[in-house]
Amino acid sequence: MTPSKPNLSEHWKELLAFDQQHIWHPYAKMPADTPAIGVASTQGSVITLADGTELVDGMSSWWAALHGYNHPKIQQAMHEQIDIMPHIMFGGLTHEPAIELSKRLVKLTPEGLDKVFLVDSGSVAMEVAIKMALQYWVSKDQPNKNRLLTVRNGYHGDTFATMAVCDPVNGMHSLFSEILTQHYFAPEPEMGFDIESDNQDINSLKTMLEEHHNNIAAVTIEPIVQGAGGMRFYRPDYLKQLRQLCDEYGVLLIADEIATGFGRTGKLFACEWAGITPDIMTLGKTLTGGHISLAATLATTDVSDTISSNVGDLNPGLLMHGPTFMGNPLACAAAIANIDVLMNSPWQDNIQRIEEHFTETLLPLKELEGVADARVLGAIGVIELERSDLGPQVQAKGIENGIWLRPFGRLVYTMPAYNISQSNLSKLTSMLTCTLGTVIAK
Ligand SMILES: *Cc1c(COP(=O)(O)O)cnc(C)c1O
């Protein structure tokens, strides 16, 4: 796995040496302290490394690969589309893949989300969502409603507008404090999907809305699961109350379903746990089943009508966004195939199967010395360690044990493909247990 590994060809040694010296990886040094691990190919829930090692994939490439890698139906749709038209500008032109995809999104997402904006990545989908919210209030002659309210421990992306609503402590606020827009942060929702809560969390948020709603355009939140900001689960009732408060105080609700969208929590969209429709919703990661980058921002007709009305000096009456690769047909074709594969699969049964297996195998790890918490929801398993420096060792030991994990901070977590075989699922959890046992005992 490193250039010194005996099974690595000279060709790969040379590639990885170049990589280390010249190519940035996510949140990495240049040159990197340790070289990245070469991947030769993928298939289903198996990743084959450059040295021939096969790993059972515990990460789905950061939530994305819902049905495993190289899904034949998604690949076929992409092959067909690439011969017809891989790309065409979206300004003034349209095409069947964008229309067919948008039909599905309008039909499947919570009732009322009828307008679709197609972009290239999750962060940009959130940028568009924020822009929609700000333009909404300009159109209503309330340009002072130009701040956001969010909760702590959130994650919404790496661009400047989205960084400003990521958790102020584990995000990048101190690094960019001078230039990030100052928003309002309510305490994070209390941990726990099934808990009886005293509602202190939502009451603090209410107090902030009461005080500042004249300056607040929207609340942004990840429904039910806070992902990269801490892998925390919270109760549906919080979301339900939040929807009511947004209505009461005249503030839009932006639900970021980039990680949770398309089934991961056990519902098609996490908002369904609370039976709510947000005013704006973002999708990304999971949209093409991990085959190619695509994201979307959906909005209600109230949002789109308002933005398009009341044209004046301040207000152009147009949504002011239009990326070059908007609505890319190749990505849309992959997304259509992904959604059709999902809807024609027993995905609820699969999620339940994974949830039951994680409950049986991962929750008991709570008792291990060095483990602070273990939690499971849908096809997501999280083990929170007491120490925050063991991630690299867990990753390396995992590879020795034949599984791919990418912990961050204290969090060792896994969200496999929905259709992972029972034997690969068992290998994933038994080797994860074994890996933690060895790393923590050291
Ligand atoms: C990953 C993620 C994003 C950012 O998406 P990118 O495609 O990485 O820009 C935003 N919100 C949530 C909840 C995410 O998980």
GROMACS .gro file of C-alpha atoms and ligand atoms in nm:
model
  457
    1MET     CA    1   0.000   0.000   0.000
    2THR     CA    2   0.294   0.228   0.047
    3PRO     CA    3   0.569   0.247  -0.217
    4SER     CA    4   0.774   0.003  -0.012
    5LYS     CA    5   0.509  -0.273  -0.039
    6PRO     CA    6   0.653  -0.570  -0.225
    7ASN     CA    7   0.341  -0.633  -0.439
    8LEU     CA    8   0.333  -0.283  -0.579
    9SER     CA    9   0.458  -0.264  -0.939
   10GLU     CA   10   0.731  -0.019  -1.040
   11HIS     CA   11   0.465   0.161  -1.244
   12TRP     CA   12   0.247   0.215  -0.936
   13LYS     CA   13   0.543   0.314  -0.720
   14GLU     CA   14   0.621   0.587  -0.968
   15LEU     CA   15   0.255   0.701  -0.984
   16LEU     CA   16   0.219   0.721  -0.608
   17ALA     CA   17   0.544   0.911  -0.571
   18PHE     CA   18   0.416   1.170  -0.820
   19ASP     CA   19   0.080   1.182  -0.641
   20GLN     CA   20   0.246   1.250  -0.309
   21GLN     CA   21   0.453   1.536  -0.448
   22HIS     CA   22   0.200   1.704  -0.676
   23ILE     CA   23  -0.164   1.619  -0.607
   24TRP     CA   24  -0.370   1.757  -0.323
   25HIS     CA   25  -0.611   1.523  -0.145
   26PRO     CA   26  -0.898   1.631   0.083
   27TYR     CA   27  -0.776   1.826   0.387
   28ALA     CA   28  -0.415   1.732   0.322
   29LYS     CA   29  -0.062   1.859   0.343
   30MET     CA   30   0.158   1.907   0.036
   31PRO     CA   31   0.359   1.691   0.009
   32ALA     CA   32   0.154   1.444   0.212
   33ASP     CA   33   0.311   1.282   0.520
   34THR     CA   34   0.204   0.941   0.399
   35PRO     CA   35   0.132   0.856   0.036
   36ALA     CA   36  -0.228   0.798  -0.072
   37ILE     CA   37  -0.330   0.439  -0.136
   38GLY     CA   38  -0.359   0.350  -0.505
   39VAL     CA   39  -0.691   0.204  -0.619
   40ALA     CA   40  -0.688  -0.016  -0.928
   41SER     CA   41  -1.060  -0.087  -0.962
   42THR     CA   42  -1.395  -0.119  -0.788
   43GLN     CA   43  -1.684  -0.362  -0.815
   44GLY     CA   44  -1.996  -0.379  -0.598
   45SER     CA   45  -1.881  -0.343  -0.235
   46VAL     CA   46  -1.521  -0.435  -0.309
   47ILE     CA   47  -1.229  -0.197  -0.369
   48THR     CA   48  -0.919  -0.348  -0.531
   49LEU     CA   49  -0.598  -0.169  -0.443
   50ALA     CA   50  -0.296  -0.122  -0.668
   51ASP     CA   51  -0.113  -0.406  -0.491
   52GLY     CA   52  -0.403  -0.647  -0.545
   53THR     CA   53  -0.547  -0.622  -0.191
   54GLU     CA   54  -0.928  -0.647  -0.186
   55LEU     CA   55  -1.118  -0.441   0.070
   56VAL     CA   56  -1.483  -0.453   0.172
   57ASP     CA   57  -1.600  -0.094   0.143
   58GLY     CA   58  -1.744   0.059   0.461
   59MET     CA   59  -1.770   0.416   0.331
   60SER     CA   60  -1.967   0.413   0.003
   61SER     CA   61  -1.727   0.689  -0.104
   62TRP     CA   62  -1.868   0.930   0.157
   63TRP     CA   63  -2.234   0.821   0.142
   64ALA     CA   64  -2.254   0.827  -0.237
   65ALA     CA   65  -2.234   0.471  -0.373
   66LEU     CA   66  -2.581   0.354  -0.266
   67HIS     CA   67  -2.578   0.036  -0.475
   68GLY     CA   68  -2.205  -0.031  -0.471
   69TYR     CA   69  -1.958   0.060  -0.744
   70ASN     CA   70  -1.998   0.002  -1.119
   71HIS     CA   71  -2.369  -0.071  -1.104
   72PRO     CA   72  -2.445  -0.225  -1.445
   73LYS     CA   73  -2.770  -0.030  -1.500
   74ILE     CA   74  -2.610   0.303  -1.410
   75GLN     CA   75  -2.306   0.226  -1.622
   76GLN     CA   76  -2.524   0.128  -1.917
   77ALA     CA   77  -2.723   0.453  -1.892
   78MET     CA   78  -2.398   0.649  -1.888
   79HIS     CA   79  -2.256   0.455  -2.186
   80GLU     CA   80  -2.569   0.528  -2.386
   81GLN     CA   81  -2.577   0.896  -2.293
   82ILE     CA   82  -2.209   0.948  -2.369
   83ASP     CA   83  -2.270   0.840  -2.730
   84ILE     CA   84  -2.573   1.065  -2.767
   85MET     CA   85  -2.456   1.382  -2.592
   86PRO     CA   86  -2.219   1.399  -2.293
   87HIS     CA   87  -2.273   1.772  -2.247
   88ILE     CA   88  -2.455   2.075  -2.379
   89MET     CA   89  -2.493   2.419  -2.226
   90PHE     CA   90  -2.818   2.471  -2.031
   91GLY     CA   91  -2.858   2.840  -2.114
   92GLY     CA   92  -3.163   2.855  -2.339
   93LEU     CA   93  -3.137   2.482  -2.419
   94THR     CA   94  -3.277   2.175  -2.249
   95HIS     CA   95  -3.269   1.797  -2.289
   96GLU     CA   96  -3.445   1.477  -2.194
   97PRO     CA   97  -3.207   1.363  -1.916
   98ALA     CA   98  -3.258   1.690  -1.721
   99ILE     CA   99  -3.634   1.675  -1.771
  100GLU     CA  100  -3.669   1.306  -1.682
  101LEU     CA  101  -3.452   1.350  -1.373
  102SER     CA  102  -3.643   1.658  -1.257
  103LYS     CA  103  -3.977   1.476  -1.302
  104ARG     CA  104  -3.851   1.208  -1.064
  105LEU     CA  105  -3.719   1.459  -0.812
  106VAL     CA  106  -4.046   1.653  -0.807
  107LYS     CA  107  -4.243   1.330  -0.767
  108LEU     CA  108  -4.030   1.166  -0.496
  109THR     CA  109  -3.928   1.457  -0.272
  110PRO     CA  110  -4.167   1.590  -0.004
  111GLU     CA  111  -4.489   1.737  -0.143
  112GLY     CA  112  -4.455   2.096  -0.258
  113LEU     CA  113  -4.092   2.090  -0.370
  114ASP     CA  114  -4.172   2.148  -0.738
  115LYS     CA  115  -3.885   2.355  -0.878
  116VAL     CA  116  -3.543   2.209  -0.955
  117PHE     CA  117  -3.201   2.371  -0.998
  118LEU     CA  118  -2.931   2.126  -1.116
  119VAL     CA  119  -2.569   2.192  -1.016
  120ASP     CA  120  -2.240   2.005  -1.000
  121SER     CA  121  -2.168   1.956  -0.631
  122GLY     CA  122  -2.322   1.961  -0.287
  123SER     CA  123  -2.156   2.279  -0.167
  124VAL     CA  124  -2.280   2.462  -0.475
  125ALA     CA  125  -2.632   2.326  -0.422
  126MET     CA  126  -2.616   2.483  -0.074
  127GLU     CA  127  -2.484   2.810  -0.219
  128VAL     CA  128  -2.784   2.816  -0.452
  129ALA     CA  129  -3.018   2.739  -0.160
  130ILE     CA  130  -2.874   3.029   0.040
  131LYS     CA  131  -2.895   3.259  -0.261
  132MET     CA  132  -3.259   3.162  -0.313
  133ALA     CA  133  -3.336   3.246   0.049
  134LEU     CA  134  -3.164   3.585   0.029
  135GLN     CA  135  -3.329   3.674  -0.303
  136TYR     CA  136  -3.667   3.568  -0.161
  137TRP     CA  137  -3.651   3.840   0.103
  138VAL     CA  138  -3.516   4.101  -0.138
  139SER     CA  139  -3.825   4.031  -0.351
  140LYS     CA  140  -4.041   4.083  -0.044
  141ASP     CA  141  -3.874   4.420   0.021
  142GLN     CA  142  -3.711   4.288   0.336
  143PRO     CA  143  -3.343   4.294   0.236
  144ASN     CA  144  -3.246   4.310   0.605
  145LYS     CA  145  -3.343   3.947   0.636
  146ASN     CA  146  -2.999   3.846   0.510
  147ARG     CA  147  -2.857   3.625   0.785
  148LEU     CA  148  -2.898   3.255   0.847
  149LEU     CA  149  -2.972   3.066   1.163
  150THR     CA  150  -2.829   2.719   1.204
  151VAL     CA  151  -2.739   2.471   1.476
  152ARG     CA  152  -2.400   2.374   1.610
  153ASN     CA  153  -2.228   2.059   1.483
  154GLY     CA  154  -2.363   2.114   1.132
  155TYR     CA  155  -2.183   2.065   0.802
  156HIS     CA  156  -2.298   2.220   0.475
  157GLY     CA  157  -1.988   2.232   0.253
  158ASP     CA  158  -1.647   2.387   0.195
  159THR     CA  159  -1.726   2.703  -0.006
  160PHE     CA  160  -1.734   3.043   0.165
  161ALA     CA  161  -2.110   3.079   0.209
  162THR     CA  162  -2.142   2.721   0.334
  163MET     CA  163  -1.838   2.731   0.564
  164ALA     CA  164  -2.009   3.016   0.746
  165VAL     CA  165  -2.289   2.778   0.853
  166CYS     CA  166  -2.062   2.486   0.944
  167ASP     CA  167  -1.992   2.428   1.312
  168PRO     CA  168  -1.793   2.727   1.440
  169VAL     CA  169  -1.561   2.506   1.647
  170ASN     CA  170  -1.485   2.204   1.427
  171GLY     CA  171  -1.538   2.405   1.106
  172MET     CA  172  -1.299   2.665   0.964
  173HIS     CA  173  -1.432   2.974   1.141
  174SER     CA  174  -1.119   3.068   1.329
  175LEU     CA  175  -0.908   3.039   1.014
  176PHE     CA  176  -1.136   3.269   0.814
  177SER     CA  177  -1.306   3.462   1.092
  178GLU     CA  178  -1.244   3.798   0.924
  179ILE     CA  179  -1.418   3.713   0.601
  180LEU     CA  180  -1.694   3.468   0.690
  181THR     CA  181  -2.043   3.613   0.720
  182GLN     CA  182  -2.156   3.609   1.083
  183HIS     CA  183  -2.467   3.397   1.126
  184TYR     CA  184  -2.673   3.285   1.425
  185PHE     CA  185  -2.589   2.953   1.592
  186ALA     CA  186  -2.837   2.776   1.816
  187PRO     CA  187  -2.723   2.486   2.035
  188GLU     CA  188  -2.712   2.150   1.855
  189PRO     CA  189  -3.020   1.929   1.882
  190GLU     CA  190  -2.997   1.692   2.177
  191MET     CA  191  -2.836   1.361   2.079
  192GLY     CA  192  -3.068   1.066   2.019
  193PHE     CA  193  -3.327   0.963   1.764
  194ASP     CA  194  -3.565   0.794   2.012
  195ILE     CA  195  -3.529   1.017   2.315
  196GLU     CA  196  -3.795   1.191   2.520
  197SER     CA  197  -3.662   1.543   2.527
  198ASP     CA  198  -3.732   1.838   2.755
  199ASN     CA  199  -3.706   2.055   2.439
  200GLN     CA  200  -3.442   2.282   2.588
  201ASP     CA  201  -3.262   2.267   2.253
  202ILE     CA  202  -3.556   2.381   2.042
  203ASN     CA  203  -3.653   2.641   2.304
  204SER     CA  204  -3.308   2.803   2.276
  205LEU     CA  205  -3.351   2.814   1.899
  206LYS     CA  206  -3.695   2.969   1.947
  207THR     CA  207  -3.550   3.242   2.167
  208MET     CA  208  -3.299   3.329   1.895
  209LEU     CA  209  -3.573   3.344   1.633
  210GLU     CA  210  -3.786   3.561   1.860
  211GLU     CA  211  -3.503   3.806   1.900
  212HIS     CA  212  -3.353   3.810   1.550
  213HIS     CA  213  -3.617   3.698   1.298
  214ASN     CA  214  -3.616   4.043   1.137
  215ASN     CA  215  -3.259   3.970   1.024
  216ILE     CA  216  -3.298   3.602   0.946
  217ALA     CA  217  -3.368   3.476   0.594
  218ALA     CA  218  -3.363   3.104   0.665
  219VAL     CA  219  -3.273   2.825   0.903
  220THR     CA  220  -3.035   2.569   0.752
  221ILE     CA  221  -3.022   2.219   0.896
  222GLU     CA  222  -2.931   1.860   0.813
  223PRO     CA  223  -3.251   1.668   0.889
  224ILE     CA  224  -3.220   1.388   1.153
  225VAL     CA  225  -2.850   1.314   1.090
  226GLN     CA  226  -2.575   1.568   1.136
  227GLY     CA  227  -2.303   1.419   0.915
  228ALA     CA  228  -1.947   1.550   0.890
  229GLY     CA  229  -2.004   1.780   1.191
  230GLY     CA  230  -2.018   1.488   1.433
  231MET     CA  231  -2.230   1.197   1.302
  232ARG     CA  232  -2.510   1.283   1.544
  233PHE     CA  233  -2.870   1.163   1.523
  234TYR     CA  234  -3.161   1.365   1.663
  235ARG     CA  235  -3.537   1.320   1.710
  236PRO     CA  236  -3.792   1.386   1.436
  237ASP     CA  237  -4.002   1.595   1.675
  238TYR     CA  238  -3.724   1.858   1.680
  239LEU     CA  239  -3.758   1.896   1.305
  240LYS     CA  240  -4.136   1.913   1.329
  241GLN     CA  241  -4.117   2.192   1.586
  242LEU     CA  242  -3.852   2.370   1.381
  243ARG     CA  243  -4.085   2.373   1.077
  244GLN     CA  244  -4.360   2.528   1.293
  245LEU     CA  245  -4.124   2.790   1.435
  246CYS     CA  246  -4.002   2.888   1.087
  247ASP     CA  247  -4.364   2.944   0.981
  248GLU     CA  248  -4.446   3.132   1.300
  249TYR     CA  249  -4.152   3.371   1.265
  250GLY     CA  250  -4.155   3.413   0.887
  251VAL     CA  251  -3.824   3.240   0.814
  252LEU     CA  252  -3.753   2.988   0.536
  253LEU     CA  253  -3.637   2.636   0.615
  254ILE     CA  254  -3.349   2.487   0.414
  255ALA     CA  255  -3.308   2.110   0.460
  256ASP     CA  256  -2.969   1.978   0.354
  257GLU     CA  257  -3.035   1.616   0.245
  258ILE     CA  258  -2.705   1.584   0.059
  259ALA     CA  259  -2.599   1.294   0.283
  260THR     CA  260  -2.938   1.162   0.400
  261GLY     CA  261  -3.131   1.177   0.070
  262PHE     CA  262  -3.239   0.855  -0.104
  263GLY     CA  263  -3.291   0.618   0.183
  264ARG     CA  264  -2.988   0.614   0.411
  265THR     CA  265  -3.185   0.678   0.734
  266GLY     CA  266  -3.463   0.432   0.648
  267LYS     CA  267  -3.696   0.689   0.487
  268LEU     CA  268  -3.645   0.803   0.129
  269PHE     CA  269  -3.575   1.152   0.265
  270ALA     CA  270  -3.496   1.221   0.631
  271CYS     CA  271  -3.758   1.503   0.635
  272GLU     CA  272  -4.021   1.229   0.606
  273TRP     CA  273  -3.948   1.121   0.965
  274ALA     CA  274  -4.107   1.449   1.073
  275GLY     CA  275  -4.360   1.465   0.790
  276ILE     CA  276  -4.242   1.810   0.687
  277THR     CA  277  -4.172   1.990   0.362
  278PRO     CA  278  -3.885   2.238   0.379
  279ASP     CA  279  -3.903   2.551   0.162
  280ILE     CA  280  -3.574   2.455   0.000
  281MET     CA  281  -3.398   2.119  -0.008
  282THR     CA  282  -3.056   2.019  -0.135
  283LEU     CA  283  -2.948   1.682  -0.275
  284GLY     CA  284  -2.599   1.574  -0.378
  285LYS     CA  285  -2.366   1.291  -0.281
  286THR     CA  286  -2.623   1.013  -0.329
  287LEU     CA  287  -2.789   1.153  -0.643
  288THR     CA  288  -2.598   0.946  -0.903
  289GLY     CA  289  -2.528   0.653  -0.672
  290GLY     CA  290  -2.167   0.769  -0.654
  291HIS     CA  291  -2.099   0.738  -1.026
  292ILE     CA  292  -2.044   1.104  -1.123
  293SER     CA  293  -2.080   1.444  -0.959
  294LEU     CA  294  -2.427   1.602  -0.958
  295ALA     CA  295  -2.637   1.792  -0.706
  296ALA     CA  296  -2.971   1.969  -0.698
  297THR     CA  297  -3.154   2.243  -0.510
  298LEU     CA  298  -3.532   2.206  -0.493
  299ALA     CA  299  -3.772   2.480  -0.392
  300THR     CA  300  -4.143   2.538  -0.341
  301THR     CA  301  -4.350   2.741  -0.585
  302ASP     CA  302  -4.381   3.012  -0.319
  303VAL     CA  303  -4.001   3.050  -0.323
  304SER     CA  304  -3.973   3.052  -0.703
  305ASP     CA  305  -4.275   3.282  -0.755
  306THR     CA  306  -4.149   3.528  -0.498
  307ILE     CA  307  -3.797   3.542  -0.644
  308SER     CA  308  -3.945   3.598  -0.990
  309SER     CA  309  -4.183   3.876  -0.881
  310ASN     CA  310  -4.168   4.236  -0.765
  311VAL     CA  311  -3.894   4.338  -1.008
  312GLY     CA  312  -3.734   4.667  -0.908
  313ASP     CA  313  -3.405   4.852  -0.858
  314LEU     CA  314  -3.274   4.596  -0.613
  315ASN     CA  315  -3.448   4.292  -0.751
  316PRO     CA  316  -3.372   4.148  -1.095
  317GLY     CA  317  -3.658   3.897  -1.066
  318LEU     CA  318  -3.425   3.619  -1.183
  319LEU     CA  319  -3.245   3.358  -0.980
  320MET     CA  320  -2.888   3.483  -1.020
  321HIS     CA  321  -2.700   3.157  -1.070
  322GLY     CA  322  -2.597   2.954  -1.375
  323PRO     CA  323  -2.290   2.729  -1.368
  324THR     CA  324  -2.122   2.618  -1.692
  325PHE     CA  325  -2.195   2.250  -1.639
  326MET     CA  326  -2.550   2.303  -1.508
  327GLY     CA  327  -2.773   2.004  -1.586
  328ASN     CA  328  -2.492   1.798  -1.740
  329PRO     CA  329  -2.672   1.526  -1.943
  330LEU     CA  330  -2.425   1.248  -1.860
  331ALA     CA  331  -2.468   1.309  -1.485
  332CYS     CA  332  -2.847   1.340  -1.524
  333ALA     CA  333  -2.858   1.004  -1.706
  334ALA     CA  334  -2.661   0.845  -1.421
  335ALA     CA  335  -2.900   1.000  -1.165
  336ILE     CA  336  -3.210   0.874  -1.347
  337ALA     CA  337  -3.067   0.522  -1.357
  338ASN     CA  338  -2.964   0.546  -0.989
  339ILE     CA  339  -3.313   0.650  -0.882
  340ASP     CA  340  -3.478   0.381  -1.093
  341VAL     CA  341  -3.246   0.113  -0.954
  342LEU     CA  342  -3.328   0.234  -0.602
  343MET     CA  343  -3.704   0.249  -0.650
  344ASN     CA  344  -3.709  -0.097  -0.809
  345SER     CA  345  -3.504  -0.249  -0.526
  346PRO     CA  346  -3.611  -0.371  -0.181
  347TRP     CA  347  -3.420  -0.077  -0.030
  348GLN     CA  348  -3.626  -0.053   0.291
  349ASP     CA  349  -3.562  -0.422   0.364
  350ASN     CA  350  -3.194  -0.375   0.291
  351ILE     CA  351  -3.164  -0.075   0.522
  352GLN     CA  352  -3.348  -0.265   0.794
  353ARG     CA  353  -3.121  -0.566   0.745
  354ILE     CA  354  -2.813  -0.346   0.784
  355GLU     CA  355  -2.964  -0.159   1.081
  356GLU     CA  356  -3.039  -0.487   1.261
  357HIS     CA  357  -2.691  -0.620   1.189
  358PHE     CA  358  -2.525  -0.298   1.311
  359THR     CA  359  -2.746  -0.296   1.621
  360GLU     CA  360  -2.635  -0.650   1.704
  361THR     CA  361  -2.267  -0.611   1.623
  362LEU     CA  362  -2.171  -0.245   1.673
  363LEU     CA  363  -2.381  -0.127   1.969
  364PRO     CA  364  -2.209  -0.372   2.209
  365LEU     CA  365  -1.878  -0.199   2.130
  366LYS     CA  366  -1.999   0.075   2.367
  367GLU     CA  367  -1.870  -0.148   2.646
  368LEU     CA  368  -1.513  -0.150   2.511
  369GLU     CA  369  -1.261   0.052   2.701
  370GLY     CA  370  -1.168   0.356   2.492
  371VAL     CA  371  -1.509   0.374   2.323
  372ALA     CA  372  -1.720   0.672   2.428
  373ASP     CA  373  -2.037   0.585   2.238
  374ALA     CA  374  -2.181   0.365   1.965
  375ARG     CA  375  -2.496   0.452   1.771
  376VAL     CA  376  -2.691   0.319   1.477
  377LEU     CA  377  -2.963   0.464   1.256
  378GLY     CA  378  -3.075   0.311   0.928
  379ALA     CA  379  -2.768   0.198   0.735
  380ILE     CA  380  -2.533   0.417   0.941
  381GLY     CA  381  -2.310   0.285   1.219
  382VAL     CA  382  -2.099   0.517   1.436
  383ILE     CA  383  -1.840   0.436   1.701
  384GLU     CA  384  -1.714   0.737   1.888
  385LEU     CA  385  -1.372   0.682   2.046
  386GLU     CA  386  -1.244   0.860   2.352
  387ARG     CA  387  -0.922   0.958   2.175
  388SER     CA  388  -0.920   1.169   1.860
  389ASP     CA  389  -0.577   1.064   1.727
  390LEU     CA  390  -0.641   0.698   1.642
  391GLY     CA  391  -0.801   0.750   1.299
  392PRO     CA  392  -0.492   0.681   1.087
  393GLN     CA  393  -0.418   0.363   1.285
  394VAL     CA  394  -0.777   0.243   1.248
  395GLN     CA  395  -0.759   0.303   0.874
  396ALA     CA  396  -0.424   0.119   0.838
  397LYS     CA  397  -0.522  -0.175   1.061
  398GLY     CA  398  -0.856  -0.193   0.877
  399ILE     CA  399  -0.673  -0.237   0.548
  400GLU     CA  400  -0.466  -0.520   0.698
  401ASN     CA  401  -0.796  -0.674   0.803
  402GLY     CA  402  -0.952  -0.631   0.459
  403ILE     CA  403  -1.192  -0.340   0.515
  404TRP     CA  404  -1.198   0.026   0.406
  405LEU     CA  405  -1.273   0.282   0.677
  406ARG     CA  406  -1.190   0.650   0.683
  407PRO     CA  407  -1.238   0.776   1.040
  408PHE     CA  408  -1.225   1.143   1.128
  409GLY     CA  409  -1.138   1.274   1.472
  410ARG     CA  410  -1.297   1.048   1.730
  411LEU     CA  411  -1.546   0.905   1.483
  412VAL     CA  412  -1.514   0.565   1.324
  413TYR     CA  413  -1.823   0.527   1.108
  414THR     CA  414  -1.960   0.315   0.831
  415MET     CA  415  -2.243   0.342   0.579
  416PRO     CA  416  -2.216   0.053   0.333
  417ALA     CA  417  -2.398   0.004   0.004
  418TYR     CA  418  -2.762  -0.095   0.060
  419ASN     CA  419  -2.715  -0.416  -0.141
  420ILE     CA  420  -2.394  -0.530   0.034
  421SER     CA  421  -2.397  -0.910   0.066
  422GLN     CA  422  -2.455  -1.058   0.409
  423SER     CA  423  -2.105  -1.212   0.406
  424ASN     CA  424  -1.938  -0.880   0.323
  425LEU     CA  425  -2.152  -0.706   0.584
  426SER     CA  426  -2.042  -0.960   0.847
  427LYS     CA  427  -1.680  -0.920   0.741
  428LEU     CA  428  -1.713  -0.543   0.769
  429THR     CA  429  -1.843  -0.548   1.125
  430SER     CA  430  -1.629  -0.834   1.255
  431MET     CA  431  -1.312  -0.681   1.113
  432LEU     CA  432  -1.413  -0.338   1.239
  433THR     CA  433  -1.453  -0.487   1.588
  434CYS     CA  434  -1.122  -0.667   1.558
  435THR     CA  435  -0.950  -0.352   1.427
  436LEU     CA  436  -1.076  -0.138   1.715
  437GLY     CA  437  -0.976  -0.405   1.966
  438THR     CA  438  -0.619  -0.406   1.838
  439VAL     CA  439  -0.580  -0.028   1.797
  440ILE     CA  440  -0.732   0.065   2.130
  441ALA     CA  441  -0.536  -0.203   2.321
  442LYS     CA  442  -0.202  -0.068   2.194
  443LIG     C1  443  -2.089   1.644   0.169
  443LIG     C2  444  -2.192   1.739   0.216
  443LIG     C3  445  -2.202   1.868   0.161
  443LIG     C4  446  -2.106   1.918   0.055
  443LIG     O1  447  -2.113   1.846  -0.063
  443LIG     P1  448  -1.986   1.849  -0.164
  443LIG     O2  449  -2.035   1.770  -0.282
  443LIG     O3  450  -1.874   1.783  -0.092
  443LIG     O4  451  -1.959   1.990  -0.198
  443LIG     C5  452  -2.301   1.951   0.209
  443LIG     N1  453  -2.387   1.910   0.304
  443LIG     C6  454  -2.383   1.787   0.358
  443LIG     C7  455  -2.483   1.748   0.462
  443LIG     C8  456  -2.284   1.697   0.317
  443LIG     O5  457  -2.278   1.576   0.373
   0.00000   0.00000   0.00000
